Short mmCIF file of C-alpha atoms in Angstrom, two decimals:
data_model
loop_
_atom_site.label_atom_id
_atom_site.label_comp_id
_atom_site.label_asym_id
_atom_site.label_seq_id
_atom_site.Cartn_x
_atom_site.Cartn_y
_atom_site.Cartn_z
CA MET A 1 -8.78 -20.40 88.28
CA ARG A 2 -9.36 -24.40 88.26
CA VAL A 3 -12.63 -23.80 87.03
CA PHE A 4 -11.26 -21.59 84.14
CA LEU A 5 -9.45 -23.45 82.77
CA VAL A 6 -11.34 -26.79 82.71
CA LEU A 7 -13.51 -25.32 81.00
CA SER A 8 -11.19 -23.29 78.21
CA LEU A 9 -10.27 -27.55 77.79
CA MET A 10 -13.76 -28.32 77.46
CA ILE A 11 -14.29 -25.95 75.31
CA VAL A 12 -10.80 -26.84 72.89
CA GLU A 13 -11.64 -30.71 73.27
CA ALA A 14 -14.98 -29.55 71.66
CA PHE A 15 -13.82 -27.23 68.94
CA ALA A 16 -11.32 -30.02 68.13
CA TYR A 17 -14.30 -32.92 68.12
CA ARG A 18 -15.62 -30.67 65.76
CA TYR A 19 -12.93 -29.99 63.39
CA ARG A 20 -11.94 -33.98 63.77
CA TYR A 21 -15.04 -34.80 62.03
CA TYR A 22 -14.67 -32.12 59.39
CA ARG A 23 -11.94 -32.91 58.86
CA TYR A 24 -12.68 -36.33 58.22
CA SER A 25 -16.08 -35.96 55.87
CA LYS A 26 -13.86 -35.01 53.17
CA TRP A 27 -11.96 -37.97 53.33
CA LYS A 28 -10.99 -40.06 50.31
CA PRO A 29 -10.84 -43.91 50.96
CA ARG A 30 -7.15 -44.27 49.73
CA ASP A 31 -6.07 -46.87 46.14
CA VAL A 32 -6.77 -50.19 47.11
CA PRO A 33 -9.59 -51.92 44.50
CA GLU A 34 -12.46 -52.05 45.47
CA CYS A 35 -14.49 -55.99 44.98
CA MET A 36 -16.18 -54.91 41.68
CA SER A 37 -15.70 -57.73 39.36
CA PRO A 38 -14.59 -61.45 39.19
CA GLY A 39 -10.97 -60.59 38.22
CA LEU A 40 -9.96 -60.54 41.79
CA VAL A 41 -6.54 -62.00 41.27
CA ALA A 42 -5.56 -59.94 38.57
CA GLN A 43 -5.88 -56.47 40.59
CA PHE A 44 -2.91 -58.64 43.09
CA GLU A 45 0.29 -57.43 39.82
CA ASP A 46 -1.05 -54.01 40.40
CA ASN A 47 -1.71 -53.02 44.18
CA PRO A 48 0.55 -55.76 45.77
CA LYS A 49 -1.03 -54.42 49.23
CA LEU A 50 -4.54 -56.35 48.00
CA LYS A 51 -3.51 -59.12 48.40
CA GLU A 52 -1.61 -59.51 51.41
CA TYR A 53 -4.93 -58.29 53.38
CA ILE A 54 -6.44 -61.21 52.22
CA ILE A 55 -4.02 -63.36 53.44
CA GLU A 56 -3.76 -61.07 56.53
CA ARG A 57 -7.57 -62.21 56.89
CA HIS A 58 -7.91 -65.77 56.34
CA LYS A 59 -4.98 -66.07 58.31
CA GLY A 60 -7.72 -65.21 61.65
CA LEU A 61 -10.24 -67.24 59.93
CA SER A 62 -10.21 -70.44 63.47
CA ASN A 63 -10.69 -73.95 61.73
CA SER A 64 -11.95 -74.81 65.03
CA ALA A 65 -15.06 -76.32 66.02
CA ARG A 66 -15.77 -74.08 68.04
CA ILE A 67 -16.15 -70.60 68.91
CA ASN A 68 -13.29 -67.78 69.47
CA PHE A 69 -14.37 -64.15 69.46
CA LYS A 70 -11.19 -62.83 68.79
CA LYS A 71 -11.64 -64.60 64.92
CA TYR A 72 -13.00 -65.33 62.36
CA ASN A 73 -15.39 -68.24 62.85
CA LYS A 74 -16.33 -70.86 59.66
CA TYR A 75 -20.06 -70.98 59.37
CA PRO A 76 -20.30 -74.50 61.34
CA ALA A 77 -18.44 -73.58 64.52
CA ILE A 78 -21.51 -70.28 64.33
CA GLU A 79 -23.62 -72.71 63.73
CA ASN A 80 -23.06 -74.86 67.27
CA PHE A 81 -22.10 -72.02 69.51
CA LEU A 82 -25.53 -70.38 68.79
CA LYS A 83 -27.36 -73.59 69.52
CA SER A 84 -25.45 -74.03 73.22
CA LEU A 85 -26.63 -70.58 73.85
CA GLY A 86 -29.95 -72.29 75.03
CA ASN A 87 -28.51 -75.38 77.11
CA GLU A 88 -28.50 -73.50 80.54
CA PRO A 89 -29.09 -69.67 81.71
CA SER A 90 -26.46 -67.75 82.17
CA ILE A 91 -25.91 -65.56 86.27
CA GLY A 92 -25.88 -61.66 85.61
CA PRO A 93 -23.98 -59.25 87.95
CA SER A 94 -27.43 -59.11 89.99
CA GLY A 95 -27.96 -63.09 90.53
CA GLN A 96 -30.86 -62.85 88.05
CA GLU A 97 -30.59 -65.06 85.31
CA ILE A 98 -30.13 -64.70 81.56
CA PHE A 99 -31.51 -66.51 79.16
CA ALA A 100 -31.40 -67.00 75.38
CA TYR A 101 -33.15 -69.47 73.04
CA ASP A 102 -32.25 -69.82 69.32
CA GLU A 103 -34.72 -70.71 66.93
CA VAL A 104 -34.28 -71.49 62.94
CA ILE A 105 -36.23 -68.91 60.45
CA GLY A 106 -35.22 -70.05 56.85
CA THR A 107 -32.77 -72.53 54.94
CA THR A 108 -31.15 -71.27 51.66
CA VAL A 109 -30.71 -72.73 48.25
CA GLU A 110 -27.52 -75.63 49.79
CA ASN A 111 -29.07 -75.63 52.52
CA ARG A 112 -28.36 -73.86 55.93
CA LYS A 113 -29.59 -72.62 58.55
CA ILE A 114 -30.87 -69.70 59.21
CA TYR A 115 -30.81 -68.81 62.83
CA LEU A 116 -32.51 -65.71 64.97
CA VAL A 117 -30.49 -65.41 68.64
CA LYS A 118 -33.49 -64.30 71.82
CA ILE A 119 -31.99 -62.72 74.76
CA PHE A 120 -34.03 -61.82 77.64
CA LYS A 121 -34.98 -62.17 81.53
CA LYS A 122 -38.20 -64.16 82.15
CA ASP A 123 -39.12 -61.87 85.08
CA MET A 124 -38.96 -59.03 83.38
CA HIS A 125 -42.71 -59.50 81.15
CA LYS A 126 -44.88 -58.27 84.14
CA ARG A 127 -48.95 -57.82 83.57
CA THR A 128 -50.70 -54.59 84.78
CA ARG A 129 -54.15 -53.83 85.71
CA TYR A 130 -54.45 -52.12 82.24
CA SER A 131 -52.68 -53.91 80.45
CA LYS A 132 -52.55 -58.02 79.59
CA ARG A 133 -49.44 -57.39 78.85
CA MET A 134 -46.88 -54.84 79.09
CA ARG A 135 -44.51 -55.52 75.66
CA LYS A 136 -40.68 -55.16 76.78
CA PRO A 137 -39.22 -52.59 73.69
CA ALA A 138 -37.04 -54.74 71.34
CA ILE A 139 -33.58 -54.54 69.14
CA LEU A 140 -33.34 -56.20 66.19
CA ILE A 141 -29.32 -56.84 65.43
CA ASP A 142 -28.53 -58.28 61.86
CA GLY A 143 -25.38 -59.14 60.10
CA THR A 144 -23.40 -60.52 56.42
CA LEU A 145 -26.78 -59.45 54.62
CA LYS A 146 -23.19 -58.38 52.66
CA ALA A 147 -21.14 -61.81 52.48
CA ARG A 148 -17.83 -60.60 52.02
CA GLU A 149 -18.36 -58.33 55.43
CA TRP A 150 -16.59 -60.78 57.76
CA ILE A 151 -15.92 -58.03 60.54
CA SER A 152 -19.72 -58.18 60.23
CA PRO A 153 -20.81 -61.87 62.05
CA ALA A 154 -17.90 -60.94 64.50
CA VAL A 155 -18.91 -57.60 65.74
CA VAL A 156 -23.01 -59.73 66.22
CA LEU A 157 -21.24 -62.87 67.79
CA TYR A 158 -19.06 -60.34 70.17
CA PHE A 159 -22.72 -58.39 71.20
CA ILE A 160 -24.11 -62.38 71.59
CA ASN A 161 -21.70 -63.17 73.97
CA GLN A 162 -21.44 -59.88 75.71
CA LEU A 163 -24.98 -59.38 76.54
CA LYS A 164 -25.61 -63.70 77.45
CA ASN A 165 -22.59 -64.64 79.08
CA ASN A 166 -21.11 -61.00 79.89
CA PRO A 167 -17.50 -62.11 80.80
CA GLN A 168 -16.96 -58.84 82.17
CA GLN A 169 -19.89 -59.05 84.73
CA ASP A 170 -20.56 -55.30 84.32
CA PRO A 171 -23.80 -54.04 85.34
CA ALA A 172 -24.12 -51.86 82.76
CA ILE A 173 -24.78 -54.66 80.08
CA GLU A 174 -26.30 -56.57 82.62
CA LYS A 175 -28.81 -53.16 82.39
CA LEU A 176 -29.06 -53.34 78.78
CA VAL A 177 -31.25 -57.08 79.26
CA ASP A 178 -33.56 -54.99 82.31
CA MET A 179 -34.18 -52.93 79.55
CA TYR A 180 -34.76 -54.53 76.22
CA ASP A 181 -35.22 -58.03 74.68
CA TRP A 182 -32.88 -58.68 72.04
CA TYR A 183 -33.00 -60.24 69.24
CA PHE A 184 -29.82 -61.63 66.65
CA ILE A 185 -29.37 -62.69 63.30
CA PRO A 186 -25.89 -63.02 63.01
CA VAL A 187 -25.49 -64.99 60.18
CA ALA A 188 -27.92 -63.59 57.19
CA ASN A 189 -26.40 -64.82 54.25
CA PRO A 190 -24.56 -68.20 54.96
CA ASP A 191 -24.13 -69.42 51.55
CA GLY A 192 -22.52 -65.88 50.58
CA TYR A 193 -20.38 -65.93 53.47
CA VAL A 194 -19.15 -69.98 53.32
CA TYR A 195 -18.33 -69.02 49.37
CA THR A 196 -15.86 -66.18 50.72
CA TYR A 197 -13.44 -68.51 52.66
CA THR A 198 -13.70 -71.06 50.46
CA THR A 199 -13.10 -69.35 46.98
CA ASP A 200 -14.37 -66.37 46.35
CA PRO A 201 -13.32 -63.29 49.51
CA CYS A 202 -14.77 -60.37 47.24
CA TRP A 203 -18.79 -62.06 47.41
CA ARG A 204 -21.49 -60.29 48.29
CA LYS A 205 -24.56 -61.75 47.30
CA ASN A 206 -26.66 -65.71 48.00
CA ARG A 207 -26.01 -68.26 45.96
CA ARG A 208 -28.96 -68.96 43.69
CA GLN A 209 -28.57 -69.05 40.20
CA THR A 210 -30.77 -67.13 38.20
CA SER A 211 -30.19 -67.94 35.73
CA SER A 212 -29.61 -70.24 32.81
CA ASP A 213 -26.04 -69.39 32.84
CA PRO A 214 -24.32 -71.39 34.55
CA VAL A 215 -21.92 -69.24 36.10
CA CYS A 216 -24.35 -66.18 36.36
CA PHE A 217 -25.43 -66.61 40.72
CA GLY A 218 -26.31 -64.97 43.75
CA VAL A 219 -28.50 -61.88 43.93
CA ASP A 220 -28.13 -58.53 46.04
CA LEU A 221 -29.72 -58.95 49.71
CA ASN A 222 -29.55 -55.73 50.28
CA ARG A 223 -30.75 -54.48 47.12
CA ASN A 224 -34.05 -57.13 47.67
CA PHE A 225 -35.96 -55.34 50.63
CA GLY A 226 -38.62 -53.54 49.42
CA TYR A 227 -42.80 -52.64 49.87
CA ASP A 228 -43.48 -50.76 46.91
CA ASP A 229 -42.66 -49.86 42.93
CA LYS A 230 -40.23 -47.04 45.27
CA THR A 231 -38.41 -48.66 47.50
CA TRP A 232 -37.94 -51.88 45.53
CA ASP A 233 -36.52 -50.36 42.78
CA PRO A 234 -32.89 -51.75 41.23
CA SER A 235 -32.62 -48.97 38.33
CA VAL A 236 -31.36 -47.06 42.11
CA GLY A 237 -28.47 -48.11 42.60
CA GLY A 238 -29.24 -51.79 41.63
CA SER A 239 -29.23 -54.18 38.50
CA THR A 240 -31.29 -55.83 36.85
CA ASP A 241 -28.75 -57.84 35.28
CA PRO A 242 -29.15 -61.48 37.19
CA CYS A 243 -24.99 -61.81 35.66
CA ASN A 244 -24.21 -58.76 37.87
CA TYR A 245 -21.65 -59.55 40.18
CA ASN A 246 -22.33 -57.41 42.54
CA GLY A 247 -25.68 -55.93 42.81
CA TYR A 248 -28.24 -57.93 40.61
CA ALA A 249 -31.56 -57.34 43.19
CA GLY A 250 -33.36 -59.87 42.21
CA THR A 251 -37.16 -59.92 40.14
CA GLY A 252 -38.89 -58.34 43.29
CA PRO A 253 -38.93 -57.61 46.59
CA PHE A 254 -38.17 -60.85 48.74
CA THR A 255 -37.44 -63.50 45.63
CA GLU A 256 -34.74 -65.06 48.46
CA GLU A 257 -35.06 -66.88 51.05
CA GLU A 258 -32.92 -65.41 53.97
CA THR A 259 -34.36 -61.74 52.84
CA LYS A 260 -37.86 -63.08 53.36
CA ALA A 261 -36.62 -64.86 56.86
CA VAL A 262 -35.58 -61.31 58.15
CA MET A 263 -38.93 -59.84 57.12
CA LYS A 264 -40.40 -62.41 59.11
CA VAL A 265 -38.82 -61.79 61.77
CA MET A 266 -39.39 -57.25 61.85
CA ASN A 267 -42.94 -58.32 61.24
CA ARG A 268 -42.61 -61.31 64.29
CA LYS A 269 -46.30 -60.19 65.79
CA GLY A 270 -46.35 -59.78 69.70
CA VAL A 271 -42.51 -58.12 70.00
CA ASN A 272 -42.43 -54.16 69.69
CA PHE A 273 -39.36 -53.81 68.11
CA VAL A 274 -38.16 -50.54 68.51
CA ALA A 275 -35.29 -49.45 66.82
CA TYR A 276 -32.53 -52.24 64.48
CA PHE A 277 -29.26 -52.20 63.49
CA SER A 278 -27.55 -54.15 59.77
CA PHE A 279 -24.23 -54.53 60.52
CA GLN A 280 -22.44 -53.61 57.66
CA SER A 281 -18.60 -52.61 56.17
CA TYR A 282 -16.71 -49.93 55.53
CA SER A 283 -16.82 -46.83 56.69
CA GLN A 284 -17.56 -45.91 59.97
CA ILE A 285 -20.49 -44.28 58.95
CA TRP A 286 -24.17 -44.93 61.76
CA ALA A 287 -26.46 -44.05 59.07
CA TYR A 288 -30.78 -43.45 58.88
CA PRO A 289 -33.55 -44.22 56.07
CA TRP A 290 -33.64 -43.48 53.28
CA GLY A 291 -31.58 -44.48 51.31
CA TYR A 292 -33.70 -44.51 47.97
CA LYS A 293 -34.66 -40.72 48.37
CA LYS A 294 -33.08 -37.38 49.23
CA GLU A 295 -36.33 -36.92 51.33
CA ALA A 296 -36.31 -36.74 54.82
CA LEU A 297 -38.08 -38.27 57.58
CA PRO A 298 -40.42 -35.96 59.44
CA ASP A 299 -38.47 -37.20 62.64
CA ALA A 300 -35.23 -37.17 60.93
CA LYS A 301 -33.65 -35.74 64.23
CA ASP A 302 -34.55 -38.00 66.05
CA LEU A 303 -32.98 -41.11 63.96
CA ARG A 304 -30.02 -38.17 63.91
CA LYS A 305 -29.84 -37.42 67.51
CA ALA A 306 -29.46 -41.07 68.95
CA ALA A 307 -27.54 -42.08 66.91
CA GLN A 308 -25.09 -39.05 67.12
CA VAL A 309 -25.18 -40.08 71.13
CA GLY A 310 -23.73 -43.48 69.59
CA ALA A 311 -21.07 -41.86 67.70
CA ASP A 312 -20.62 -40.03 70.40
CA ALA A 313 -19.70 -42.71 73.06
CA ILE A 314 -17.71 -44.60 70.36
CA PHE A 315 -16.13 -41.53 69.74
CA ALA A 316 -14.97 -41.44 73.48
CA LYS A 317 -14.63 -45.06 73.98
CA SER A 318 -11.86 -45.20 71.00
CA LYS A 319 -11.59 -42.15 69.64
CA ARG A 320 -12.89 -42.96 66.16
CA ILE A 321 -15.28 -40.97 64.34
CA TYR A 322 -18.38 -42.67 63.14
CA ARG A 323 -20.15 -40.03 60.56
CA VAL A 324 -24.25 -39.57 61.24
CA ASN A 325 -26.47 -38.83 58.23
CA GLN A 326 -29.28 -40.23 56.25
CA SER A 327 -28.03 -42.67 53.52
CA ALA A 328 -28.91 -41.48 50.74
CA ARG A 329 -27.08 -38.51 51.39
CA ILE A 330 -23.91 -40.19 52.01
CA PRO A 331 -21.48 -40.38 49.47
CA GLU A 332 -20.49 -43.23 49.76
CA PHE A 333 -23.26 -45.07 49.65
CA GLY A 334 -25.32 -42.69 46.89
CA LEU A 335 -28.97 -43.36 46.17
CA ILE A 336 -30.16 -47.19 46.86
CA ALA A 337 -33.21 -48.60 47.24
CA GLY A 338 -34.18 -52.21 48.21
CA ALA A 339 -31.80 -51.97 51.11
CA SER A 340 -33.41 -53.71 55.20
CA ASP A 341 -33.59 -50.25 57.15
CA ASP A 342 -35.70 -48.65 54.58
CA TYR A 343 -37.58 -51.71 54.89
CA ALA A 344 -37.27 -51.75 58.48
CA ARG A 345 -38.16 -48.33 58.66
CA GLY A 346 -41.04 -48.16 55.64
CA GLY A 347 -42.19 -51.66 55.73
CA ALA A 348 -42.17 -53.40 59.48
CA ASN A 349 -42.31 -49.93 61.36
CA ILE A 350 -39.66 -50.09 63.59
CA LYS A 351 -38.91 -45.99 63.94
CA TYR A 352 -35.14 -45.79 64.97
CA SER A 353 -33.99 -48.21 62.05
CA TYR A 354 -30.19 -48.06 60.52
CA THR A 355 -27.06 -49.04 58.68
CA ILE A 356 -23.97 -49.15 60.26
CA ALA A 357 -20.75 -49.65 58.01
CA LEU A 358 -18.09 -50.59 60.90
CA ARG A 359 -14.61 -50.18 60.15
CA ASP A 360 -12.05 -49.47 58.66
CA THR A 361 -12.06 -46.20 56.90
CA GLY A 362 -10.92 -47.44 53.30
CA GLU A 363 -7.17 -48.78 54.23
CA LYS A 364 -8.37 -52.68 54.22
CA LYS A 365 -12.06 -51.79 53.46
CA PHE A 366 -13.31 -56.13 53.47
CA PHE A 367 -10.40 -57.04 55.12
CA LEU A 368 -9.99 -56.07 57.93
CA PRO A 369 -7.81 -58.30 60.22
CA ALA A 370 -8.68 -60.50 63.72
CA SER A 371 -6.87 -57.89 65.65
CA GLU A 372 -9.68 -55.28 64.95
CA ILE A 373 -11.88 -57.31 66.47
CA THR A 374 -12.32 -56.61 69.24
CA PRO A 375 -11.52 -53.68 69.45
CA ASN A 376 -14.36 -52.82 66.53
CA GLY A 377 -16.59 -54.67 69.19
CA GLU A 378 -16.30 -52.55 72.21
CA GLU A 379 -16.38 -49.97 70.47
CA MET A 380 -20.05 -50.93 69.01
CA LEU A 381 -21.34 -51.80 72.53
CA GLU A 382 -20.46 -48.35 73.86
CA GLY A 383 -22.15 -47.02 71.40
CA VAL A 384 -25.61 -49.46 71.24
CA LYS A 385 -25.43 -48.96 74.88
CA ALA A 386 -25.37 -45.42 74.98
CA PHE A 387 -27.99 -44.97 72.17
CA ALA A 388 -30.06 -48.23 73.83
CA ASN A 389 -29.87 -46.17 77.20
CA TYR A 390 -30.76 -43.07 75.31
CA ILE A 391 -34.06 -43.81 73.41
CA TYR A 392 -35.15 -45.81 76.64
CA LYS A 393 -39.09 -45.06 77.76
CA PRO A 394 -39.29 -46.33 81.36
CA ARG A 395 -42.59 -45.24 82.11
CA ARG A 396 -44.68 -45.23 78.97
CA LYS A 397 -46.29 -47.72 77.74
CA TYR A 398 -45.67 -50.10 75.00
CA TYR A 399 -47.56 -47.93 72.02
CA TYR A 400 -45.37 -44.72 73.35
CA TYR A 401 -42.24 -46.14 70.38
CA ASN A 402 -44.41 -46.82 68.16
CA LYS A 403 -46.36 -43.56 68.30
CA TRP A 404 -44.60 -41.78 65.79
#
């Protein structure tokens, strides 16, 4: 009888999960205006909640020069933290050392540095009689391709702190560093990010002047990736207008220092990237290529299944539902050319390539309060941890990951 009751409860929970997933897939955002034009202030009178959300988010912006993982941080504080990571190794629960180093991978038009961070263990690269050096699998995560999405760099910084410093001394987190080398670009768009907390909270692009018209600035970095005339195409979800507030794709792929920097990391020799995540917001979606066309990848089932493992782990942690689908088949996204995950897959040959749209589902959109940082980081770490464990192939040669 007891076994029957347990099985019944498991079946009920499974159906309840699927029901929630189906119900959410029909959900539509609440009526808080998007950041579609610079006339944001004019929208406050008709939509007072928007102003409240922006004010609430900015109250969570730290003015300290030291990093604060429970608040949003200004770029100088982020720089100081990233540069401090290599000062000395941390000690994991096993007693082994965990190392980190920072590297400048680019400089913006406003002379800000773009940083890459690597977290790793030195003793995990073992020589064998069959290969000169086994290339350990690696995972790349970036944030802030879109400047206004503050939750994106905050969650990337949360990941860096967990993997490098492991505050709870959790063996499961140290295991992630045993299995993989981890690479992070926390703020891929520092100029735009600074502009959002000094001038325009809705700003999305970088800050390069794009026209002789003095008011025309910025290229949408997530429309500026591509490896042919189909994967970079402003007519597919972008714009050729250099004064367009949101979607200007540039005059070609990789015209911007920020996208060049990310692209060069993806193609770095000697690094065996098996997965790439671009943390963005909002909608709670785990999306995989292609975004520029609805045709499915030949191994789309692999990507979907691995992502669903992560989404299920998130749900188990926080009861938050993350939808999993091909990017081009997600109504909120539509067809998009020039996105980083498409390039990672098709241009850099990284099999497991994803855009993850973080919290929320549309109530506060880009303006999450700082109180959302830790729970978002916790649930996403559970998701990525489950994903990373799922795709790991412990007794395969390094090139296994690239045969798909």
